[in-house]
């Protein structure tokens, strides 16, 4: 039953967004003098990228410096051009006394990434997402190899359950 | 010349679809009438049926072109998802609803 309700909701929101898009272009054809595109370098401060824009892969951390990545390497396997490398180790958990897989470094090569979104779709815990940043020009290409998990961060409790 | 024919075929196709749509769903050659607004209906009757039909077709072609210049083309898998998972079930539901309406005699 819930699936059917979601299905109908999806249709309604889809139709709404189609009408929204038609409104924008319909407004533009009736007001050809007005500029409706984003004037990028001028509006840099107020620029807001659309929700589905894909700029780079990021790993959100919450205020306790905790992320949701379990180190399952699904994104590494899904990546068609090997932009993601995960270095993990089995680290002893103090409470349970068992060794558990933990990521040390989630390495992301922005220079090789084509923003195909496959890693985000494959992530079972929604640990990574697409960031909106797109000004990636740097002077040295080594800066394009990024470590996504922050220094001293750890897995958020309850993600693996 | 060969390419021009393909391009022409595309637009002829659009016209045919719009003509069928106008005939089946928008009343084809018939003028627009609103219930009991006699004077309004009289004015509408003065416009020849040919212009009504062509006007409706032109409107549908405009909507089609509007759609085309607004949205990017769908990838083939997205197209198949749209058609099999959304349009086909909607069609079937629509048939059921129409059958019910005809059964109850709510149509005019």
Coordinates of N, CA, C and O in Angstrom, one line a residue, chain B:
Chain B
X1 N 19.2 16.8 -49.4 CA 17.9 16.4 -49.8 C 17.3 15.2 -49.0 O 16.2 15.2 -48.5
X2 N 18.2 14.2 -48.8 CA 17.8 13.0 -48.0 C 17.5 13.5 -46.6 O 16.5 13.1 -46.0
X3 N 18.4 14.3 -46.1 CA 18.2 14.7 -44.7 C 16.9 15.5 -44.6 O 16.1 15.4 -43.6
X4 N 16.7 16.4 -45.6 CA 15.5 17.2 -45.6 C 14.2 16.4 -45.5 O 13.3 16.7 -44.8
X5 N 14.2 15.2 -46.2 CA 13.1 14.4 -46.2 C 12.8 13.8 -44.8 O 11.7 13.8 -44.3
X6 N 13.9 13.4 -44.1 CA 13.7 12.9 -42.7 C 13.2 14.0 -41.8 O 12.3 13.8 -41.0
X7 N 13.7 15.2 -42.0 CA 13.3 16.3 -41.2 C 11.8 16.6 -41.4 O 11.1 16.9 -40.5
X8 N 11.5 16.6 -42.7 CA 10.1 16.9 -43.1 C 9.2 15.8 -42.5 O 8.1 16.2 -42.0
X9 N 9.6 14.6 -42.6 CA 8.8 13.5 -42.0 C 8.5 13.7 -40.5 O 7.4 13.5 -40.1
X10 N 9.6 14.2 -39.8 CA 9.4 14.5 -38.4 C 8.3 15.5 -38.2 O 7.4 15.3 -37.3
X11 N 8.3 16.6 -39.0 CA 7.2 17.6 -38.8 C 5.9 17.1 -39.2 O 4.8 17.5 -38.6
X12 N 5.8 16.3 -40.3 CA 4.6 15.8 -40.8 C 4.0 14.9 -39.7 O 2.8 14.9 -39.4
X13 N 4.9 14.1 -39.1 CA 4.5 13.2 -38.0 C 3.8 14.0 -36.9 O 2.8 13.6 -36.4
X14 N 4.5 15.1 -36.6 CA 4.0 16.0 -35.5 C 2.6 16.5 -35.9 O 1.7 16.5 -35.0
X15 N 2.4 16.9 -37.1 CA 1.1 17.4 -37.6 C 0.0 16.3 -37.5 O -1.1 16.6 -37.0
X16 N 0.4 15.1 -37.9 CA -0.6 14.0 -37.9 C -1.0 13.7 -36.5 O -2.2 13.6 -36.2
X17 N -0.1 13.7 -35.6 CA -0.4 13.4 -34.2 C -1.3 14.5 -33.6 O -2.3 14.2 -32.9
X18 N -0.9 15.7 -33.9 CA -1.7 16.8 -33.4 C -3.1 16.8 -34.0 O -4.1 17.1 -33.3
X19 N -3.2 16.4 -35.3 CA -4.5 16.4 -35.9 C -5.4 15.3 -35.3 O -6.6 15.5 -35.0
X20 N -4.8 14.1 -35.0 CA -5.6 13.1 -34.4 C -6.0 13.5 -33.0 O -7.1 13.3 -32.6
X21 N -5.0 14.1 -32.3 CA -5.3 14.6 -30.9 C -6.5 15.6 -30.9 O -7.4 15.5 -30.1
X22 N -6.4 16.5 -31.8 CA -7.4 17.5 -31.9 C -8.8 16.9 -32.2 O -9.8 17.3 -31.7
X23 N -8.8 16.0 -33.1 CA -10.1 15.3 -33.5 C -10.7 14.5 -32.4 O -11.9 14.6 -32.1
X24 N -9.8 13.7 -31.7 CA -10.3 12.8 -30.8 C -10.6 13.5 -29.4 O -11.7 13.2 -28.8
X25 N -9.7 14.3 -29.0 CA -9.9 14.9 -27.6 C -10.4 16.3 -27.6 O -11.0 16.7 -26.6
X26 N -10.2 17.1 -28.6 CA -10.6 18.5 -28.6 C -11.8 18.8 -29.4 O -12.1 20.0 -29.7
X27 N -12.5 17.8 -30.0 CA -13.7 18.1 -30.8 C -13.4 18.5 -32.2 O -14.4 19.0 -32.8
X28 N -12.2 18.3 -32.7 CA -11.9 18.6 -34.1 C -12.5 19.9 -34.7 O -12.0 20.9 -34.3
X29 N -13.4 19.8 -35.6 CA -13.9 21.0 -36.3 C -14.9 21.8 -35.5 O -15.4 22.8 -36.0
X30 N -15.4 21.2 -34.4 CA -16.5 21.9 -33.7 C -16.1 23.1 -33.0 O -15.0 23.2 -32.4
X31 N -16.9 24.2 -33.0 CA -16.6 25.4 -32.3 C -16.7 25.2 -30.8 O -17.4 24.3 -30.3
X32 N -16.1 26.1 -30.1 CA -16.1 26.1 -28.6 C -17.4 26.7 -28.1 O -17.8 27.8 -28.5
X33 N -18.2 25.9 -27.3 CA -19.4 26.3 -26.8 C -19.4 26.3 -25.3 O -18.8 25.3 -24.7
X34 N -20.0 27.3 -24.6 CA -20.2 27.2 -23.2 C -21.7 27.1 -22.9 O -22.4 28.1 -23.0
X35 N -22.1 25.9 -22.5 CA -23.5 25.7 -22.0 C -24.6 26.7 -22.6 O -25.0 26.6 -23.7
X36 N -24.9 27.7 -21.8 CA -26.1 28.5 -22.2 C -25.7 29.9 -22.5 O -26.6 30.8 -22.5
X37 N -24.4 30.2 -22.7 CA -24.0 31.6 -23.2 C -24.4 31.7 -24.7 O -23.5 31.6 -25.5
X38 N -25.6 32.1 -25.0 CA -26.1 32.0 -26.4 C -25.3 32.9 -27.3 O -24.9 32.6 -28.4
X39 N -25.1 34.2 -26.8 CA -24.4 35.2 -27.7 C -22.9 34.7 -27.9 O -22.4 34.8 -29.1
X40 N -22.3 34.2 -26.9 CA -20.9 33.7 -27.0 C -20.9 32.6 -28.0 O -20.0 32.6 -29.0
X41 N -21.8 31.7 -27.9 CA -21.8 30.5 -28.8 C -22.1 31.0 -30.3 O -21.5 30.4 -31.2
X42 N -23.0 32.0 -30.4 CA -23.2 32.5 -31.8 C -21.9 33.0 -32.4 O -21.6 32.7 -33.6
X43 N -21.2 33.8 -31.6 CA -19.9 34.4 -32.1 C -19.0 33.3 -32.6 O -18.4 33.3 -33.6
X44 N -18.9 32.2 -31.7 CA -18.0 31.1 -32.0 C -18.4 30.4 -33.3 O -17.6 29.9 -34.0
X45 N -19.8 30.3 -33.5 CA -20.3 29.6 -34.7 C -19.9 30.3 -36.0 O -19.9 29.7 -37.1
X46 N -19.6 31.6 -35.9 CA -19.2 32.4 -37.1 C -17.9 32.0 -37.7 O -17.6 32.1 -38.8
X47 N -17.0 31.4 -36.8 CA -15.7 31.0 -37.3 C -15.8 29.7 -38.0 O -16.4 28.8 -37.4
X48 N -15.3 29.6 -39.2 CA -15.6 28.4 -40.0 C -14.9 27.2 -39.3 O -13.8 27.3 -38.7
X49 N -15.5 26.0 -39.5 CA -14.9 24.8 -38.9 C -13.5 24.5 -39.3 O -12.7 24.0 -38.4
X50 N -13.1 24.9 -40.5 CA -11.7 24.6 -40.9 C -10.7 25.3 -40.0 O -9.7 24.8 -39.6
X51 N -11.1 26.6 -39.7 CA -10.1 27.4 -38.8 C -10.1 26.8 -37.4 O -9.1 26.9 -36.7
X52 N -11.3 26.3 -37.0 CA -11.3 25.7 -35.6 C -10.3 24.5 -35.6 O -9.5 24.4 -34.7
X53 N -10.4 23.7 -36.6 CA -9.6 22.5 -36.7 C -8.1 22.9 -36.7 O -7.3 22.4 -35.9
X54 N -7.8 23.8 -37.7 CA -6.4 24.2 -37.8 C -5.8 24.9 -36.6 O -4.7 24.7 -36.2
X55 N -6.7 25.7 -36.0 CA -6.3 26.4 -34.7 C -6.0 25.4 -33.6 O -5.0 25.5 -32.9
X56 N -6.8 24.4 -33.5 CA -6.6 23.4 -32.4 C -5.3 22.6 -32.7 O -4.5 22.3 -31.8
X57 N -5.1 22.2 -34.0 CA -3.9 21.5 -34.4 C -2.7 22.4 -34.1 O -1.7 21.9 -33.5
X58 N -2.8 23.7 -34.5 CA -1.6 24.6 -34.2 C -1.3 24.7 -32.8 O -0.2 24.7 -32.3
X59 N -2.4 24.7 -31.9 CA -2.2 24.8 -30.5 C -1.5 23.6 -30.0 O -0.5 23.7 -29.2
X60 N -1.9 22.4 -30.5 CA -1.2 21.2 -30.0 C 0.2 21.1 -30.4 O 1.1 20.7 -29.7
X61 N 0.5 21.5 -31.7 CA 1.9 21.5 -32.2 C 2.7 22.5 -31.3 O 3.8 22.2 -31.0
X62 N 2.1 23.6 -31.0 CA 2.8 24.6 -30.1 C 3.2 24.0 -28.8 O 4.3 24.1 -28.3
X63 N 2.2 23.3 -28.2 CA 2.5 22.6 -26.9 C 3.6 21.6 -27.0 O 4.5 21.5 -26.2
X64 N 3.5 20.8 -28.1 CA 4.6 19.8 -28.4 C 6.0 20.5 -28.5 O 6.9 20.0 -27.9
X65 N 6.0 21.6 -29.3 CA 7.3 22.3 -29.4 C 7.8 22.9 -28.1 O 9.0 22.9 -27.8
X66 N 6.8 23.5 -27.4 CA 7.1 24.0 -26.1 C 7.8 23.0 -25.2 O 8.8 23.2 -24.6
X67 N 7.2 21.8 -25.2 CA 7.8 20.7 -24.4 C 9.2 20.4 -24.9 O 10.1 20.1 -24.1
X68 N 9.3 20.3 -26.2 CA 10.6 20.0 -26.8 C 11.7 21.0 -26.5 O 12.9 20.6 -26.2
X69 N 11.4 22.3 -26.5 CA 12.4 23.2 -26.2 C 12.7 23.4 -24.7 O 13.6 24.0 -24.3
X70 N 11.8 22.8 -23.9 CA 12.0 22.9 -22.4 C 12.8 21.8 -21.8 O 13.8 22.0 -21.1
X71 N 12.5 20.6 -22.2 CA 13.2 19.4 -21.5 C 14.2 18.7 -22.4 O 14.0 18.6 -23.6
X72 N 15.2 18.2 -21.8 CA 16.2 17.5 -22.5 C 15.6 16.1 -22.9 O 14.7 15.7 -22.3
X73 N 16.2 15.5 -23.9 CA 15.7 14.2 -24.4 C 16.0 13.2 -23.3 O 16.9 13.3 -22.5
X74 N 15.1 12.1 -23.3 CA 15.3 11.1 -22.3 C 16.3 10.0 -22.9 O 16.3 9.8 -24.1
X75 N 17.0 9.4 -22.0 CA 17.9 8.3 -22.3 C 16.9 7.1 -22.6 O 15.8 7.1 -22.1
X76 N 17.4 6.1 -23.4 CA 16.4 5.1 -23.8 C 15.9 4.3 -22.6 O 14.7 4.0 -22.5
X77 N 16.7 4.1 -21.5 CA 16.2 3.3 -20.4 C 15.2 4.2 -19.6 O 14.2 3.7 -19.1
X78 N 15.4 5.5 -19.6 CA 14.5 6.4 -18.9 C 13.1 6.4 -19.6 O 12.1 6.4 -19.1
X79 N 13.3 6.4 -21.0 CA 12.1 6.4 -21.8 C 11.2 5.1 -21.6 O 10.0 5.2 -21.4
X80 N 11.9 4.0 -21.5 CA 11.2 2.7 -21.3 C 10.6 2.7 -19.9 O 9.5 2.2 -19.8
X81 N 11.3 3.2 -18.9 CA 10.7 3.3 -17.6 C 9.5 4.1 -17.6 O 8.4 3.7 -17.0
X82 N 9.5 5.3 -18.3 CA 8.4 6.2 -18.3 C 7.2 5.4 -19.0 O 6.1 5.5 -18.5
X83 N 7.5 4.8 -20.1 CA 6.4 4.2 -20.8 C 5.8 3.0 -20.2 O 4.5 2.8 -20.1
X84 N 6.6 2.1 -19.7 CA 6.1 0.8 -19.2 C 5.6 1.0 -17.7 O 4.6 0.4 -17.3
X85 N 6.3 1.8 -16.9 CA 6.0 1.8 -15.5 C 5.0 2.9 -15.2 O 4.3 2.9 -14.1
X86 N 4.9 4.0 -16.0 CA 4.0 5.1 -15.7 C 2.9 5.2 -16.7 O 1.7 5.2 -16.3
X87 N 3.2 5.4 -18.0 CA 2.1 5.7 -19.0 C 1.2 4.5 -19.1 O 0.0 4.7 -19.2
X88 N 1.7 3.3 -19.2 CA 0.8 2.1 -19.4 C -0.1 1.9 -18.3 O -1.3 1.8 -18.5
X89 N 0.3 1.9 -17.0 CA -0.6 1.8 -15.9 C -1.6 2.9 -15.9 O -2.8 2.7 -15.6
X90 N -1.2 4.1 -16.2 CA -2.1 5.3 -16.2 C -3.2 5.0 -17.2 O -4.4 5.3 -17.0
X91 N -2.8 4.5 -18.4 CA -3.7 4.2 -19.4 C -4.8 3.2 -19.0 O -6.0 3.4 -19.2
X92 N -4.3 2.1 -18.3 CA -5.2 1.1 -17.9 C -6.2 1.6 -16.9 O -7.4 1.3 -16.9
X93 N -5.7 2.4 -15.9 CA -6.6 3.0 -14.9 C -7.6 3.9 -15.6 O -8.8 3.9 -15.2
X94 N -7.1 4.7 -16.6 CA -8.0 5.6 -17.3 C -9.1 4.8 -18.0 O -10.3 5.2 -18.0
X95 N -8.8 3.6 -18.6 CA -9.8 2.8 -19.2 C -10.8 2.4 -18.2 O -12.1 2.5 -18.4
X96 N -10.4 2.0 -17.0 CA -11.3 1.5 -16.0 C -12.2 2.7 -15.6 O -13.5 2.5 -15.5
X97 N -11.6 3.9 -15.4 CA -12.4 5.0 -15.0 C -13.5 5.4 -16.0 O -14.7 5.6 -15.7
X98 N -13.0 5.4 -17.3 CA -14.0 5.7 -18.4 C -15.1 4.7 -18.5 O -16.3 5.1 -18.7
X99 N -14.7 3.4 -18.3 CA -15.8 2.4 -18.4 C -16.8 2.6 -17.3 O -18.0 2.5 -17.5
X100 N -16.3 3.0 -16.1 CA -17.2 3.2 -15.0 C -18.1 4.4 -15.2 O -19.3 4.4 -15.0
X101 N -17.5 5.5 -15.8 CA -18.3 6.7 -16.1 C -19.4 6.4 -17.2 O -20.5 6.8 -17.0
X102 N -19.0 5.6 -18.2 CA -20.0 5.2 -19.2 C -21.1 4.3 -18.6 O -22.3 4.5 -18.9
X103 N -20.7 3.4 -17.7 CA -21.6 2.5 -17.1 C -22.7 3.3 -16.3 O -23.9 3.0 -16.3
X104 N -22.2 4.4 -15.6 CA -23.1 5.2 -14.7 C -23.8 6.2 -15.6 O -24.7 6.9 -15.0
X105 N -23.5 6.4 -16.8 CA -24.1 7.4 -17.7 C -23.8 8.8 -17.3 O -24.6 9.7 -17.4
X106 N -22.6 9.1 -16.8 CA -22.2 10.4 -16.4 C -21.7 11.3 -17.6 O -21.4 12.5 -17.4
X107 N -21.5 10.6 -18.7 CA -20.9 11.4 -19.8 C -22.0 12.1 -20.5 O -23.2 12.0 -20.3
X108 N -21.5 13.0 -21.5 CA -22.5 13.8 -22.2 C -22.3 13.6 -23.7 O -21.3 13.1 -24.1

